[in-house]
Short mmCIF file of C-alpha atoms in Angstrom, two decimals:
data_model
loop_
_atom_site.label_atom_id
_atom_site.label_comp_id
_atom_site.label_asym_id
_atom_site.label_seq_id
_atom_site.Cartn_x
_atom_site.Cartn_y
_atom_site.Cartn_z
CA UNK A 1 108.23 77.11 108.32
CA UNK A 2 110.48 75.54 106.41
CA UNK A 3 112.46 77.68 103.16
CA UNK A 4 111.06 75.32 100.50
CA UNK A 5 107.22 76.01 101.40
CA UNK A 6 107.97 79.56 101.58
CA UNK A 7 109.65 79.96 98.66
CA UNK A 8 105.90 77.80 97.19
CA UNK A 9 104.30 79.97 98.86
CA UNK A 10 106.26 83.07 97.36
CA UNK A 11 106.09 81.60 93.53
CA UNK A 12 102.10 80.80 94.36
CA UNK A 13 101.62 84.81 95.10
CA UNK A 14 103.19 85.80 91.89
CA UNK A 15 101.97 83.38 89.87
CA UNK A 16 98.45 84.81 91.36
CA UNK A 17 99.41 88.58 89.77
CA UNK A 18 100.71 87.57 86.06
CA UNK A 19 97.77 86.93 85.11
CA UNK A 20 95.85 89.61 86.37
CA UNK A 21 98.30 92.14 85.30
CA UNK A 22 98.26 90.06 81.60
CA UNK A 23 94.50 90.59 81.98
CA UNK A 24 94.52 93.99 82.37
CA UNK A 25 97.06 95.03 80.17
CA UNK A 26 95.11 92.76 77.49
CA UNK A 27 91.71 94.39 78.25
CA UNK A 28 93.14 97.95 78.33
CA UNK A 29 94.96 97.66 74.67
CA UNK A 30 91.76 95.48 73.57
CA UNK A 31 89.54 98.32 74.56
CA UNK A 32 91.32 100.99 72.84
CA UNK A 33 90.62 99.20 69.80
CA UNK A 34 87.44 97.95 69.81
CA UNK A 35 85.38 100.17 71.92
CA UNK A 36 81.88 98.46 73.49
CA UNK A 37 78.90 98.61 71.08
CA UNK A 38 77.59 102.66 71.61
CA UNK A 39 73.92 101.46 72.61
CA UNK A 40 75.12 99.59 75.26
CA UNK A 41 78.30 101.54 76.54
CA UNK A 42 76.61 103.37 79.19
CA UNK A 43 75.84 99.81 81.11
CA UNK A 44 79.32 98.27 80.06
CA UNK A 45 81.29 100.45 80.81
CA UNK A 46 81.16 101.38 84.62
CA UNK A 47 81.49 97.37 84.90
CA UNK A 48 84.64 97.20 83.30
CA UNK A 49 85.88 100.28 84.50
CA UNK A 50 85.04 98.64 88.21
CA UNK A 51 86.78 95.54 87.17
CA UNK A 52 90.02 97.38 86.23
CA UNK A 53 89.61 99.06 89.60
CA UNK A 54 89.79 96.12 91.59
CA UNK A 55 93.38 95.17 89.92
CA UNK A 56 95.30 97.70 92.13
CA UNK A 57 93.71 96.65 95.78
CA UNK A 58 94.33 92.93 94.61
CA UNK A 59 97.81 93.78 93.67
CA UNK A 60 98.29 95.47 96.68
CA UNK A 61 97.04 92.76 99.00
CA UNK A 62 99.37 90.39 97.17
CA UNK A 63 102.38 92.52 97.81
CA UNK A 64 101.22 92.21 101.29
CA UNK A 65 100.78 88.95 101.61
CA UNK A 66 104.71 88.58 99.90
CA UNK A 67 106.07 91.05 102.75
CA UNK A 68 104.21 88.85 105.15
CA UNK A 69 105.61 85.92 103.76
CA UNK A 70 109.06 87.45 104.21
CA UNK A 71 108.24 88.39 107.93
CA UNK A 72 107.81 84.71 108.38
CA UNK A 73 110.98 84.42 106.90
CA UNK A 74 112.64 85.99 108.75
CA UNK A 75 111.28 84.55 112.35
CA UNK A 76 109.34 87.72 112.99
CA UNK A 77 105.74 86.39 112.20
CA UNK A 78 104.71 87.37 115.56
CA UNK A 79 104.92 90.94 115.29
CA UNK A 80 103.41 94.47 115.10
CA UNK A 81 104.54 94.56 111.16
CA UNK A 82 102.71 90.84 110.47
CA UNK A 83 99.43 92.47 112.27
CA UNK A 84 99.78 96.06 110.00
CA UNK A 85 100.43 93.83 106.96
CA UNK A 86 96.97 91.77 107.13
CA UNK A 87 95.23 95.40 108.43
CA UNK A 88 96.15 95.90 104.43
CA UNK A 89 94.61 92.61 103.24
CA UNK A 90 91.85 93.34 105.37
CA UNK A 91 90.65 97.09 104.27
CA UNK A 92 91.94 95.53 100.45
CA UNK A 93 89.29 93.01 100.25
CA UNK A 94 87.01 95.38 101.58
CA UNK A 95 87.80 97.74 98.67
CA UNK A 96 86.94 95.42 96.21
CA UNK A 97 83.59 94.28 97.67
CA UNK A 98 83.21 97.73 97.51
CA UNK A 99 83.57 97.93 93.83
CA UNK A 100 81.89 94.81 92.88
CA UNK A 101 78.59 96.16 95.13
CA UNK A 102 78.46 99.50 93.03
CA UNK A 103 78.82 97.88 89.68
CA UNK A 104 75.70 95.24 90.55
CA UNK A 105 73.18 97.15 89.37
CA UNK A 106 74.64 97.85 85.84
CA UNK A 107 75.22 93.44 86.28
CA UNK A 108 70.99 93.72 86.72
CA UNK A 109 70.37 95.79 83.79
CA UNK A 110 72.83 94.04 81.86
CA UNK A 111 71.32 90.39 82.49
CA UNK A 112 68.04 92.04 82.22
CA UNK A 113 68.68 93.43 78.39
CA UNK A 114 70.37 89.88 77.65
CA UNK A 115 67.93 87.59 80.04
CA UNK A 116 70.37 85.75 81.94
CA UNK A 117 69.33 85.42 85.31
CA UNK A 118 72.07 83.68 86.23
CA UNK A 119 74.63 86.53 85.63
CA UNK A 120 73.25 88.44 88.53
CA UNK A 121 74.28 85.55 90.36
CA UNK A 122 77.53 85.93 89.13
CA UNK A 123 78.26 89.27 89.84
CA UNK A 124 77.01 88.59 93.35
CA UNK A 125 80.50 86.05 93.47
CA UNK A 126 82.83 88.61 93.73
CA UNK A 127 81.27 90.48 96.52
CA UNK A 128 81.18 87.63 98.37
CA UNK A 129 84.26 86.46 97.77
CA UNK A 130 86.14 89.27 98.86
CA UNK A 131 84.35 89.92 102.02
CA UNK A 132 85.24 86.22 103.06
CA UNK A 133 88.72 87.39 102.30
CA UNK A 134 88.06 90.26 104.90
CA UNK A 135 86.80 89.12 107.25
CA UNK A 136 89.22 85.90 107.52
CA UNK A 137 92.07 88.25 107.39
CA UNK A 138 90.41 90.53 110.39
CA UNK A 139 90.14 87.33 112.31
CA UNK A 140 93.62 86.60 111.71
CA UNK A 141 94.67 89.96 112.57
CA UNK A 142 92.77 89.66 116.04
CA UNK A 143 94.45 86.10 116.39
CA UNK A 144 97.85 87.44 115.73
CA UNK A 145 97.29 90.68 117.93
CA UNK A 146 96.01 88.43 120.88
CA UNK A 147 99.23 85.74 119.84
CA UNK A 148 101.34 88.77 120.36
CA UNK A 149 100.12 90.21 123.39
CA UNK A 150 100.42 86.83 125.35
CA UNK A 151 104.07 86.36 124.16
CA UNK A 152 104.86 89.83 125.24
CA UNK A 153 103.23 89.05 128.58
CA UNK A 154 105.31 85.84 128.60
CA UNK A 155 108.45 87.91 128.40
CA UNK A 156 107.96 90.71 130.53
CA UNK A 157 106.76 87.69 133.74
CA UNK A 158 110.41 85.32 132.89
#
């Protein structure tokens, strides 16, 4: 790969975090000032609370993503370290379809207090989302393992 689409590559994944770690940062400090409406804290809460969650398993899939980047780099894409480094991504996006599953029902009561059907079907995005995310990086992972063994096969035969 050449340096230039790395390096686009490398800007894309932290352009990806600013603004989730501007978002948090924002929500946190916004929060602390204007706490959620009392009667409706108890359904609120736990989602936003499980949104904040998901920040630090994103964050850590990106840095993963920027080592494996790196690895690719530095002509060692093929390797045990590439494999461990989507494992990461992998049990990552798991985590956070983890997090978005719990907080659906308070997404239910929520659209049911407000009737909007349609923001069930919006908190069902997420969960989706992420376990795409998995399970493309566990295919990957088997891809690269399977890459890997053949090439060391390749060497040990020449």
């Amino acid at each position: 790969m050449k340096r230039g689409s790395s390096l686009f590559l490398k800007a894309a994944v932290v352009l990806m975090a600013l603004p989730v770690l501007a978002g948090f940062v924002y929500l946190i400090y916004f929060l602390l000032g204007n706490p959620i409406n009392p009667e409706y804290a108890l359904i609120l809460y736990p989602i936003v609370i499980g949104i904040l969650l998901t920040v630090l398993p994103y964050l850590f899939a990106l840095v993963q993503g920027f080592k494996l980047l790196n690895y690719i780099d530095r002509k060692d894409a093929f390797s045990n370290l590439s494999v461990k480094a989507l494992q990461k991504i992998k049990i990552s996006a798991f985590i956070i379809s983890g997090i978005y599953f719990i907080i659906l029902p308070f997404v239910y009561i929520a659209a049911e207090i407000d009737d909007a059907p349609g923001l069930i079907l919006m908190g069902m995005v997420p969960v989706f989302a992420a376990l795409v995310i998995a399970f493309f990086a566990a295919i990957l992972e088997k891809l690269l393992d399977e890459a890997i063994n053949i090439k060391t096969e390749n060497e040990l035969t020449v």
